[in-house]
mmCIF file of C-alpha atoms in Angstrom:
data_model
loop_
_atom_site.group_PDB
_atom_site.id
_atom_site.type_symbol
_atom_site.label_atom_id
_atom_site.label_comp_id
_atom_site.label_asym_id
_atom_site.label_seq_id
_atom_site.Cartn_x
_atom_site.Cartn_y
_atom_site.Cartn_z
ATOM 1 C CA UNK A 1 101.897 -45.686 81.534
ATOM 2 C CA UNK A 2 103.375 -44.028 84.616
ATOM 3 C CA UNK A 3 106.664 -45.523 84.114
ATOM 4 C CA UNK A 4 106.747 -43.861 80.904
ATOM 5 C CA UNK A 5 105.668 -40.782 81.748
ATOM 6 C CA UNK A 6 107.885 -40.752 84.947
ATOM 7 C CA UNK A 7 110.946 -41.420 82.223
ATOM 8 C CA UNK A 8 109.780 -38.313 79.952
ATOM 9 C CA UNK A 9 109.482 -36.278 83.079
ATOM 10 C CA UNK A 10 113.565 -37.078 83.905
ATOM 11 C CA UNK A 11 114.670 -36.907 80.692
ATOM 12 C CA UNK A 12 113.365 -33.268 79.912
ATOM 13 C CA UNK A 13 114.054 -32.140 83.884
ATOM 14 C CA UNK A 14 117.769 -33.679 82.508
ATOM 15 C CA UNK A 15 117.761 -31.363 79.203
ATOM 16 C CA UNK A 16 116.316 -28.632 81.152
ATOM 17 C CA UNK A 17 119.461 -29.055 83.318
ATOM 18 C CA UNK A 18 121.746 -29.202 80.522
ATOM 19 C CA UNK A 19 120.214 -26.319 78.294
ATOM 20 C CA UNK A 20 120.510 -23.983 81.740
ATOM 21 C CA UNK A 21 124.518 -25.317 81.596
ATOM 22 C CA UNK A 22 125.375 -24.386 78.411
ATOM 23 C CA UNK A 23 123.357 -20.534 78.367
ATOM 24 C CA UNK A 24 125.563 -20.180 81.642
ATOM 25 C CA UNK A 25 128.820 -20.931 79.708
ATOM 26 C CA UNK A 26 127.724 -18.777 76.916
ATOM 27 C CA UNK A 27 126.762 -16.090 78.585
ATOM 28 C CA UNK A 28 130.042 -16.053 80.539
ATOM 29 C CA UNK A 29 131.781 -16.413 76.913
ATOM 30 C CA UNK A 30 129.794 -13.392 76.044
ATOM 31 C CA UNK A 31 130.459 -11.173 79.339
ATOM 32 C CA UNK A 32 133.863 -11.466 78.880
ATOM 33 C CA UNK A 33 134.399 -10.557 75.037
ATOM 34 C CA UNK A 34 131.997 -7.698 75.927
ATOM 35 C CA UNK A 35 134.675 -6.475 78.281
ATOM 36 C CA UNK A 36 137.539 -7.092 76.457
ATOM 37 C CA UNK A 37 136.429 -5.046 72.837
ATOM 38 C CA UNK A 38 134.430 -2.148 75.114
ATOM 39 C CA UNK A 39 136.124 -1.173 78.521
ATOM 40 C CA UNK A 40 137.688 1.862 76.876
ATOM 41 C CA UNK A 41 134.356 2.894 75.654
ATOM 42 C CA UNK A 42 132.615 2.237 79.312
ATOM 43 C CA UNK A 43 135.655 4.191 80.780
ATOM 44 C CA UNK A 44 134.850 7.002 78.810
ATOM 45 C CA UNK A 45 130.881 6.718 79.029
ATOM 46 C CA UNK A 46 130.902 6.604 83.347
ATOM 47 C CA UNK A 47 133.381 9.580 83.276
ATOM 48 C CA UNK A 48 131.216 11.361 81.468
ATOM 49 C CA UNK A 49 128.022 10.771 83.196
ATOM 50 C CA UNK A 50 129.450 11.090 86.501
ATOM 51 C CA UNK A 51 131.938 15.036 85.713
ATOM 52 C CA UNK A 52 129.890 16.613 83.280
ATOM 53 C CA UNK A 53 131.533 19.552 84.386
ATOM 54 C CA UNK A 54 134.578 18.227 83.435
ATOM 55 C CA UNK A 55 134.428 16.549 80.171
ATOM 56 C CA UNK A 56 131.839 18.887 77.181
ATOM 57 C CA UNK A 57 132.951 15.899 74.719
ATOM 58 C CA UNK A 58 134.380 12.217 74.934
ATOM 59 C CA UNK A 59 137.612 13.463 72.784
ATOM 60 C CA UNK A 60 138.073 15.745 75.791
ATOM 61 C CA UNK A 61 137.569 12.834 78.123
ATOM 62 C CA UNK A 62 139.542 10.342 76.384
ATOM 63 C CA UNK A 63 142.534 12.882 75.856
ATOM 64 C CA UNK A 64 142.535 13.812 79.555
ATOM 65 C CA UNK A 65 142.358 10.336 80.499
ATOM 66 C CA UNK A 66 145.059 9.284 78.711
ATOM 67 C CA UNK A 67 147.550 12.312 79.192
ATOM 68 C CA UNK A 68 146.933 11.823 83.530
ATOM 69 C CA UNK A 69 146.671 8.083 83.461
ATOM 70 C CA UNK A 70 147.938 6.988 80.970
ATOM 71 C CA UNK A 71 146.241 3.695 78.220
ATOM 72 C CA UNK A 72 145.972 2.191 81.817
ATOM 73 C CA UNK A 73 143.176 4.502 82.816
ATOM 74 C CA UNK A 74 140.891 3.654 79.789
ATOM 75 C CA UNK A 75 141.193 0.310 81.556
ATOM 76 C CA UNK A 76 140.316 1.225 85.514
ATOM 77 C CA UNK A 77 137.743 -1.430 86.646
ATOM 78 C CA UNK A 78 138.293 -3.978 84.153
ATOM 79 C CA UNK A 79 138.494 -6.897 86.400
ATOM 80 C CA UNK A 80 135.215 -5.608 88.477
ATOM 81 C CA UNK A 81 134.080 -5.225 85.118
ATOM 82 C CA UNK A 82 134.675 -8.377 84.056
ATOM 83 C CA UNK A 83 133.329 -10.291 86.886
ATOM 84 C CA UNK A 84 130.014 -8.212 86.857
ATOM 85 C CA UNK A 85 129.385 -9.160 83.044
ATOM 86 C CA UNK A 86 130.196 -12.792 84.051
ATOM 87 C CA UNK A 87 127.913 -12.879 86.670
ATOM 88 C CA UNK A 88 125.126 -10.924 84.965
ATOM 89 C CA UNK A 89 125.225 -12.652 81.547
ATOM 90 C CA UNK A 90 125.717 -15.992 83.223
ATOM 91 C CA UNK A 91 122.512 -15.403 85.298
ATOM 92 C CA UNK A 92 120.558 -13.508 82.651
ATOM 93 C CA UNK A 93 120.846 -16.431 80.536
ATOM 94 C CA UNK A 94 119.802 -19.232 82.641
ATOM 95 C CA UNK A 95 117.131 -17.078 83.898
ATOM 96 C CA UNK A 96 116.209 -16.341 80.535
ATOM 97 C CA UNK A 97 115.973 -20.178 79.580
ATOM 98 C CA UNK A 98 113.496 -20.676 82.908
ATOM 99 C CA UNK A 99 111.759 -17.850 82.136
ATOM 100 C CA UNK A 100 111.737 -18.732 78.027
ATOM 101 C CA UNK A 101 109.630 -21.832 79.962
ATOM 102 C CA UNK A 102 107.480 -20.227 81.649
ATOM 103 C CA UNK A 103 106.442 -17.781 79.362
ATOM 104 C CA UNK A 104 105.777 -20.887 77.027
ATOM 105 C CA UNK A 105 103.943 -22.359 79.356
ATOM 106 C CA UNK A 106 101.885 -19.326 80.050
ATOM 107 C CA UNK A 107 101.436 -19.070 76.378
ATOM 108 C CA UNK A 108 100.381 -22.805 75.705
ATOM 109 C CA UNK A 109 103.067 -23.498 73.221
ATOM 110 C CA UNK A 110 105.274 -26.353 72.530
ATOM 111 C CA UNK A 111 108.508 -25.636 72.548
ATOM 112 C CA UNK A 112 109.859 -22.199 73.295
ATOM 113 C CA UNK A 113 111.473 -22.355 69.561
ATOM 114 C CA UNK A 114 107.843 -21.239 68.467
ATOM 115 C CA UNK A 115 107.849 -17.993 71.152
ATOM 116 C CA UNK A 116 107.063 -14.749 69.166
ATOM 117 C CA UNK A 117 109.457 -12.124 69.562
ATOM 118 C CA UNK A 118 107.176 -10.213 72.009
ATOM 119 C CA UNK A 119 107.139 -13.376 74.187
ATOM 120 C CA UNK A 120 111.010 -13.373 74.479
ATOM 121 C CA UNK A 121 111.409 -9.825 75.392
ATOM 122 C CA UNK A 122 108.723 -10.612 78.222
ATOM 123 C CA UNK A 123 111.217 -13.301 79.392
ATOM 124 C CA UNK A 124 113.773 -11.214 79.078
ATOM 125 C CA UNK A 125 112.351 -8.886 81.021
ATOM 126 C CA UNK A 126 111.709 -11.284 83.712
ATOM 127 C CA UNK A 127 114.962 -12.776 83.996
ATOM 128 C CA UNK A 128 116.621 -9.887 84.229
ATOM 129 C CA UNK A 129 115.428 -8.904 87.688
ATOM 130 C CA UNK A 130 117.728 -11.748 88.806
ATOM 131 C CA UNK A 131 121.013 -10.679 87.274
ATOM 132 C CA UNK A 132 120.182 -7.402 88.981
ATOM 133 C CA UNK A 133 121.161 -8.994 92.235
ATOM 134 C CA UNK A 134 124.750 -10.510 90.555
ATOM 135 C CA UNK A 135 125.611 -7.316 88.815
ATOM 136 C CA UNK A 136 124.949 -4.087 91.100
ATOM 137 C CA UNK A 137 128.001 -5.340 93.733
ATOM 138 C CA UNK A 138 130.252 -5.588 90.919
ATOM 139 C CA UNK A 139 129.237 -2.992 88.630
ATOM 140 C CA UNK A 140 129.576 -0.164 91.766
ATOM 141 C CA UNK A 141 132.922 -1.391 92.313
ATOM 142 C CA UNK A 142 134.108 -0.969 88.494
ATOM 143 C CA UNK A 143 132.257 2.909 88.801
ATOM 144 C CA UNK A 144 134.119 4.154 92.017
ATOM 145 C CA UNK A 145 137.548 2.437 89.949
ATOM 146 C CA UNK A 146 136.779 4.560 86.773
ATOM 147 C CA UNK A 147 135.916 7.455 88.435
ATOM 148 C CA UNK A 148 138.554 7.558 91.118
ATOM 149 C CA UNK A 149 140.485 10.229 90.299
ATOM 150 C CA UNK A 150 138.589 12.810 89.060
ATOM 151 C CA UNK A 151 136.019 12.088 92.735
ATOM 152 C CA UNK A 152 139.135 12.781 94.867
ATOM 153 C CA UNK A 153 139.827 16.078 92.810
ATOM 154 C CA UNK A 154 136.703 17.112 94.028
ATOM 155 C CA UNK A 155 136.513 16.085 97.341
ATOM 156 C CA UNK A 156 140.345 17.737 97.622
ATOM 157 C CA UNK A 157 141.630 14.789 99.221
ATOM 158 C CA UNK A 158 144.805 13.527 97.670
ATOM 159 C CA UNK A 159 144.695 9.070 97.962
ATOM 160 C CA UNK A 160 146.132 6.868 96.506
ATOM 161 C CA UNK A 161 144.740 4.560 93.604
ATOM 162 C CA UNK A 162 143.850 1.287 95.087
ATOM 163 C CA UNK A 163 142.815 -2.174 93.296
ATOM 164 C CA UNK A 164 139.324 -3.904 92.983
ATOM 165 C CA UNK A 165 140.175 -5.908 96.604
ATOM 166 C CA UNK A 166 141.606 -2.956 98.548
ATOM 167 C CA UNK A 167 137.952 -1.285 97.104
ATOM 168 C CA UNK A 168 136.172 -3.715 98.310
ATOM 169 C CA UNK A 169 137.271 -3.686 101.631
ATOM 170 C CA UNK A 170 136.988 -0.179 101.836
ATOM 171 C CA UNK A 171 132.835 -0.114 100.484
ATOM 172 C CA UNK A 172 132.188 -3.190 103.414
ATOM 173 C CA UNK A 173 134.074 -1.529 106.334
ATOM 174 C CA UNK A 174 132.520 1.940 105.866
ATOM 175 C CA UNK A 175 129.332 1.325 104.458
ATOM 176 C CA UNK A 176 128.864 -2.317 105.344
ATOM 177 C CA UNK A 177 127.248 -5.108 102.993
ATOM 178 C CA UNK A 178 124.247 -2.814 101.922
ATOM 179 C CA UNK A 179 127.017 -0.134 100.684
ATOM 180 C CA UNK A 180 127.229 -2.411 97.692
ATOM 181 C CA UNK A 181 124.173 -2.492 97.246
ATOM 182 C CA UNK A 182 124.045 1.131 96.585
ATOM 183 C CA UNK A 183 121.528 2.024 93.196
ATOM 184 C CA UNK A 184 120.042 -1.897 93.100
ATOM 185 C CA UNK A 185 116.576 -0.017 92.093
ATOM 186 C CA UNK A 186 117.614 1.927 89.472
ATOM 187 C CA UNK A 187 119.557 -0.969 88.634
ATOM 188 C CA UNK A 188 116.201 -2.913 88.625
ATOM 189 C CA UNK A 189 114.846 -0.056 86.588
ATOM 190 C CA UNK A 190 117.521 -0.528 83.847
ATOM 191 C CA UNK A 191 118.033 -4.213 83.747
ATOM 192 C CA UNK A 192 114.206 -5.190 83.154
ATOM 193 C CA UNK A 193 113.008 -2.752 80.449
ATOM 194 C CA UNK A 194 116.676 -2.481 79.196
ATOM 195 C CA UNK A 195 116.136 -6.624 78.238
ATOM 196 C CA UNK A 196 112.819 -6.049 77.035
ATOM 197 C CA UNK A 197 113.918 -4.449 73.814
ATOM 198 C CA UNK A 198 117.327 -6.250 73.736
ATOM 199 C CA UNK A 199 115.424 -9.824 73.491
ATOM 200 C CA UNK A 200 112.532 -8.348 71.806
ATOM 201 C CA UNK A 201 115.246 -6.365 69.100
ATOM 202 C CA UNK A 202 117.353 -9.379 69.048
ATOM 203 C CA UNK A 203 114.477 -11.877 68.216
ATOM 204 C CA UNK A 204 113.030 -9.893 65.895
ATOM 205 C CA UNK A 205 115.910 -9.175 63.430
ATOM 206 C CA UNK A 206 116.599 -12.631 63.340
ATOM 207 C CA UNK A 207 113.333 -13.350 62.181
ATOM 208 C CA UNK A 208 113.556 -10.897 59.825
ATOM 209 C CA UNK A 209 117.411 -12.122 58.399
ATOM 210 C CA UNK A 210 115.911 -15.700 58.084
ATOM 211 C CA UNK A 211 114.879 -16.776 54.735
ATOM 212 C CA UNK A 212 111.566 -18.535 53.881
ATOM 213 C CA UNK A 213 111.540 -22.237 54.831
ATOM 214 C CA UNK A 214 115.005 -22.024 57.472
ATOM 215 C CA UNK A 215 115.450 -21.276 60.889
ATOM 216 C CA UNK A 216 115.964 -18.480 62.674
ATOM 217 C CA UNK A 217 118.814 -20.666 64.709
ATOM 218 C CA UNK A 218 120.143 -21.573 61.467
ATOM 219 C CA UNK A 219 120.670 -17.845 59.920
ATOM 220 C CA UNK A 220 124.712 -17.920 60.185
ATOM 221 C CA UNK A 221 127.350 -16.551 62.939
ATOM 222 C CA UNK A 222 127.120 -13.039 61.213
ATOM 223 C CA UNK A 223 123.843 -12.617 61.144
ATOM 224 C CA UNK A 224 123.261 -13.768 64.532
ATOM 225 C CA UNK A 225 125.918 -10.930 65.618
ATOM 226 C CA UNK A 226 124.437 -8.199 63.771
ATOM 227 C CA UNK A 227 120.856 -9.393 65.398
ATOM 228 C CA UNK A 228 122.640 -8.920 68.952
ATOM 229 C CA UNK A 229 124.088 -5.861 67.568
ATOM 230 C CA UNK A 230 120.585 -4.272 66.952
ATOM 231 C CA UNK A 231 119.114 -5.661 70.518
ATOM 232 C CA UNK A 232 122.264 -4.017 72.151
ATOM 233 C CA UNK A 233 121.519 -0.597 70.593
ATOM 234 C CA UNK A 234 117.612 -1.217 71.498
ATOM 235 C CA UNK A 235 118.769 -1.811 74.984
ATOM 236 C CA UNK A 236 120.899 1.583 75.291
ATOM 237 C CA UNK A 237 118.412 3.525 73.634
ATOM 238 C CA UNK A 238 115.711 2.964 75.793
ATOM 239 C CA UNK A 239 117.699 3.148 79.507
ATOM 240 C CA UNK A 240 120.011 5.312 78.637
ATOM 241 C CA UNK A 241 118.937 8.015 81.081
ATOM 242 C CA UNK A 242 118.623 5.221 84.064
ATOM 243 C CA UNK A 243 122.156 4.578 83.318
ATOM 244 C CA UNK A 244 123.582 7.589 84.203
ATOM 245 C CA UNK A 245 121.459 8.183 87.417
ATOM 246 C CA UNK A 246 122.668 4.571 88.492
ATOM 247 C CA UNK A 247 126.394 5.524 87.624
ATOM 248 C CA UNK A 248 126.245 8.796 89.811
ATOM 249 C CA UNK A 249 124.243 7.089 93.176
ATOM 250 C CA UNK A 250 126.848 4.738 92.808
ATOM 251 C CA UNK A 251 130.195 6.860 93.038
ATOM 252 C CA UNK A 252 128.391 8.718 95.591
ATOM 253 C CA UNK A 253 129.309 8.249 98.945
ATOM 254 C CA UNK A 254 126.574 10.067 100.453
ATOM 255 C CA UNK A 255 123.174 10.050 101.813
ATOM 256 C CA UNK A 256 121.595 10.744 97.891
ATOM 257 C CA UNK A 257 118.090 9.259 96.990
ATOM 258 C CA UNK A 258 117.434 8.444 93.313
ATOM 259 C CA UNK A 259 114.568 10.997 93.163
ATOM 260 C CA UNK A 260 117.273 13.428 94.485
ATOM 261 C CA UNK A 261 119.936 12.733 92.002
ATOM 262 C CA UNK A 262 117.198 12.687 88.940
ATOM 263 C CA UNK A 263 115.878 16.139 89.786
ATOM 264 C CA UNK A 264 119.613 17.441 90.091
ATOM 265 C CA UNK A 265 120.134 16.245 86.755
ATOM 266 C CA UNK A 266 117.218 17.683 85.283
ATOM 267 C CA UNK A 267 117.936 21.117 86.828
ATOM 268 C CA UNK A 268 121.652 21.572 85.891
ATOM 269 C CA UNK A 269 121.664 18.945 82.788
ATOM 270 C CA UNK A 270 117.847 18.886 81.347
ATOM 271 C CA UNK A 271 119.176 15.636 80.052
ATOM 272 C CA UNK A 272 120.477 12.300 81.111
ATOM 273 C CA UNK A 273 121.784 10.778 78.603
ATOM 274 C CA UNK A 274 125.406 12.039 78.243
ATOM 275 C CA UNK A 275 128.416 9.306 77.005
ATOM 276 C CA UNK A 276 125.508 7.526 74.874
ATOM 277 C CA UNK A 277 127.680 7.630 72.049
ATOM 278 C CA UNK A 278 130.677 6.378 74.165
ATOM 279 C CA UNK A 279 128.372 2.784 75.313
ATOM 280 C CA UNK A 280 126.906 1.970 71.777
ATOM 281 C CA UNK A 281 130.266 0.518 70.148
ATOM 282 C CA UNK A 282 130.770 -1.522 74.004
#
């Protein structure tokens, strides 16, 4: 009797292994077609949240763009970029897997197949606080990239564009390893909620694009888009405003807090969530 259950224990610690293996593969699949169809849009969306001042509208940002830096500048950060949706997606996923687990364990249910769509979105949540720590470094770098030129215009310093490495460099030697660390609580703040109503959004429509008697995983490649289509939009819509404080502590080389930044942007702005429009097709 122990045997056996010593057996059962491998084999599912094995498939528990292998099921964490292939949500890291897919969610580096998905972090990099993410980049490839949106960076533009991104581009556009930091810019905006980041110079107001300069950009009333995102035609006005992408013209501007284009006519001082040519296509090239609707693609400034892209390999940052990349390697922060790689590394987030490849850890949300896995974490989301474990945490798909525990919530099922929590929950008392079999397999995590019969989780509700509430139950997802709280492992979602959960697993989201550990891409946090994969995706702040990376996603800082890709900011200062898109927003290069238009922070040295206002500093008045003239410098040179440098790459992703020479940035790098740069962040550790004058701000040292915590430098890239720079906005990893509002980051928190955006990730965890922000995955709440993507899983929870996500779950839900497929349930609802599943016909009586099949599966939800069996509902077709197109369906399955449009459902991560809908928890994309559920994601933006409710962090939006985190976003853009997390974009401007990040380009900031300063001594600003979060609480400093918000109430700036409520003063000047009374809203935070300028370039939404610009992040929902990314």
């Amino acid at each position: 009797m122990a045997i056996g259950s010593g057996k059962k224990t491998f084999v599912e610690a094995y498939q528990n292994y292998v099921t964490a293996g292939i949500d890291l593969i897919a969610g580096s699949a998905g972090g990099s077609a993410c980049i490839l169809i949106g960076q533009p849009f991104d581009t556009l969306k930091v810019k905006m949240q980041t110079f107001p001042h300069l950009y009333k509208n995102s035609f006005i940002c992408f013209k501007q763009t284009v006519v001082k830096e040519k296509v090239r500048g609707l693609y400034a950060g892209t390999i940052p970029a990349l390697a922060a949706n790689i590394a987030e997606n490849s850890v949300l996923f896995c974490a989301y897997g474990v945490c798909q687990n525990a919530v099922k364990y929590f929950v008392k249910k079999e397999n995590i197949q019969d989780l509700n769509p509430l139950e997802n979105a709280v492992a979602g949540f959960f697993a989201a606080f550990f891409s946090s720590f994969s995706l702040c470094p990376t996603e800082l770098i890709k900011c200062r990239l898109q927003a290069m030129r238009e922070t040295s215009s206002a500093n008045a310093i003239s410098k040179p564009r440098v790459g992703p490495w020479m940035l790098t460099k740069e962040i550790f030697k004058n701000e040292g390893i915590l430098g890239f660390f720079r906005g990893f609580v509002v980051t928190v703040v955006r990730e965890m909620p922000g995955y709440f109503f993507f899983f929870g959004g996500y779950e839900l429509t497929r349930i609802l694009l599943t016909p009586e008697g099949m599966k939800k995983e069996n509902i077709g490649l197109l369906k399955t888009i449009f459902s991560g289509g809908v928890g994309g939009v559920s994601f933006w819509l409710a962090v939006f405003p985190a976003d853009v404080i997390k974009s401007r502590l990040q380009i900031s080389h300063g001594n600003d807090s979060t609480i400093g930044v918000t109430k700036e942007i409520i003063r000047k702005e009374a809203s935070a969530a300028r370039g939404c429009l610009q992040q929902v097709p990314s």
